[in-house]
mmCIF file of C-alpha atoms in Angstrom:
data_model
loop_
_atom_site.group_PDB
_atom_site.id
_atom_site.type_symbol
_atom_site.label_atom_id
_atom_site.label_comp_id
_atom_site.label_asym_id
_atom_site.label_seq_id
_atom_site.Cartn_x
_atom_site.Cartn_y
_atom_site.Cartn_z
ATOM 1 C CA MET A 295 11.414 -9.708 11.867
ATOM 2 C CA ARG A 296 11.967 -11.135 9.295
ATOM 3 C CA ASN A 297 8.572 -13.578 8.031
ATOM 4 C CA THR A 298 7.328 -10.221 8.265
ATOM 5 C CA ILE A 299 9.479 -8.259 5.926
ATOM 6 C CA TYR A 300 9.223 -11.462 3.957
ATOM 7 C CA LYS A 301 5.452 -11.463 4.559
ATOM 8 C CA GLN A 302 5.241 -7.538 2.850
ATOM 9 C CA SER A 303 7.929 -8.052 -0.354
ATOM 10 C CA ASN A 304 6.158 -11.055 -0.991
ATOM 11 C CA GLU A 305 2.745 -8.542 -1.112
ATOM 12 C CA ALA A 306 4.229 -5.593 -2.703
ATOM 13 C CA GLN A 307 5.862 -8.098 -5.176
ATOM 14 C CA PHE A 308 2.151 -9.285 -5.919
ATOM 15 C CA ALA A 309 0.652 -6.418 -6.487
ATOM 16 C CA THR A 310 3.845 -4.663 -8.886
ATOM 17 C CA VAL A 311 3.551 -8.277 -11.230
ATOM 18 C CA MET A 312 -0.189 -8.024 -11.134
ATOM 19 C CA GLY A 313 -0.694 -4.201 -11.667
ATOM 20 C CA LEU A 314 -2.643 -2.734 -8.608
ATOM 21 C CA THR A 315 -2.728 -0.113 -6.688
ATOM 22 C CA LEU A 316 -1.444 -0.118 -2.948
ATOM 23 C CA ARG A 317 -5.144 0.851 -2.183
ATOM 24 C CA GLU A 318 -6.336 -2.386 -4.889
ATOM 25 C CA GLU A 319 -3.852 -4.269 -3.580
ATOM 26 C CA ASP A 320 -5.491 -3.572 0.437
ATOM 27 C CA VAL A 321 -8.882 -4.622 -1.539
ATOM 28 C CA CYS A 322 -7.707 -7.881 -2.445
ATOM 29 C CA LYS A 323 -6.698 -8.554 0.810
ATOM 30 C CA LEU A 324 -9.648 -7.551 2.316
ATOM 31 C CA VAL A 325 -11.771 -9.805 -0.644
ATOM 32 C CA VAL A 326 -9.687 -12.988 0.093
ATOM 33 C CA GLN A 327 -10.523 -13.499 3.160
ATOM 34 C CA GLY A 328 -13.304 -12.734 2.542
ATOM 35 C CA CYS A 329 -15.454 -9.795 3.482
ATOM 36 C CA SER A 330 -18.045 -7.888 2.319
ATOM 37 C CA ASN A 331 -18.351 -4.803 0.408
ATOM 38 C CA LYS A 332 -19.674 -3.342 3.538
ATOM 39 C CA GLU A 333 -16.308 -5.036 6.294
ATOM 40 C CA ILE A 334 -14.594 -3.067 3.699
ATOM 41 C CA SER A 335 -15.174 -0.044 3.160
ATOM 42 C CA SER A 336 -15.552 0.311 6.764
ATOM 43 C CA GLU A 337 -11.570 -0.751 7.412
ATOM 44 C CA LEU A 338 -10.628 1.539 5.162
ATOM 45 C CA LEU A 339 -12.111 4.148 5.739
ATOM 46 C CA ILE A 340 -14.424 4.283 1.630
ATOM 47 C CA SER A 341 -17.539 4.214 0.667
ATOM 48 C CA GLU A 342 -18.873 1.306 -0.925
ATOM 49 C CA ARG A 343 -19.224 2.352 -4.088
ATOM 50 C CA THR A 344 -15.030 2.636 -4.247
ATOM 51 C CA VAL A 345 -15.116 -0.371 -3.128
ATOM 52 C CA GLU A 346 -16.484 -1.676 -6.217
ATOM 53 C CA THR A 347 -14.802 -0.217 -8.865
ATOM 54 C CA HIS A 348 -11.717 -1.178 -6.799
ATOM 55 C CA ARG A 349 -13.025 -4.761 -7.100
ATOM 56 C CA ALA A 350 -14.033 -4.682 -10.227
ATOM 57 C CA ASN A 351 -10.458 -3.076 -11.141
ATOM 58 C CA ILE A 352 -8.555 -6.410 -9.493
ATOM 59 C CA PHE A 353 -11.239 -8.606 -10.952
ATOM 60 C CA ARG A 354 -10.099 -7.700 -13.890
ATOM 61 C CA LYS A 355 -6.692 -7.221 -14.332
ATOM 62 C CA LEU A 356 -6.207 -10.586 -12.498
ATOM 63 C CA ASP A 357 -9.299 -12.556 -14.519
ATOM 64 C CA VAL A 358 -11.370 -13.769 -12.506
ATOM 65 C CA HIS A 359 -15.057 -13.894 -12.186
ATOM 66 C CA ASN A 360 -16.021 -13.412 -8.998
ATOM 67 C CA ALA A 361 -14.494 -13.362 -5.319
ATOM 68 C CA ALA A 362 -14.081 -17.691 -4.929
ATOM 69 C CA GLU A 363 -12.340 -17.674 -8.174
ATOM 70 C CA LEU A 364 -9.577 -14.837 -6.532
ATOM 71 C CA GLN A 365 -9.522 -16.727 -3.469
ATOM 72 C CA HIS A 366 -8.363 -20.299 -5.505
ATOM 73 C CA ASP A 367 -6.275 -18.355 -7.988
ATOM 74 C CA TYR A 368 -4.571 -15.910 -6.023
ATOM 75 C CA GLY A 369 -5.099 -16.602 -1.271
ATOM 76 C CA GLY A 370 -2.133 -18.348 -1.270
ATOM 77 C CA PHE A 371 -0.403 -15.258 -2.551
ATOM 78 C CA PHE A 372 -2.167 -13.333 1.643
ATOM 79 C CA ASP A 373 -2.296 -16.517 3.435
ATOM 80 C CA ASP A 374 -1.221 -16.585 6.679
ATOM 81 C CA ASN A 375 0.433 -19.787 7.583
ATOM 82 C CA LEU A 376 2.210 -19.394 4.404
ATOM 83 C CA ILE A 377 4.089 -16.496 4.717
ATOM 84 C CA ASN A 378 2.661 -14.642 8.820
#
């Protein structure tokens, strides 16, 4: 239970500090996990175009240019091995 609270707190702090919306945070987690736009749209029940928009906003806000850079720079915030 305590680990779950810590994980939620860590992710919420990340989103707040980085200026992400809750939905952008959801998309960011899935991008970091390596999910495609199609997989993300299915998981979150949104269109692929909406996923593209969220990804563009995330990349702009976090000053990254692609998913690999996002995973490298920010993947630790969502790493299940560190905050499970």
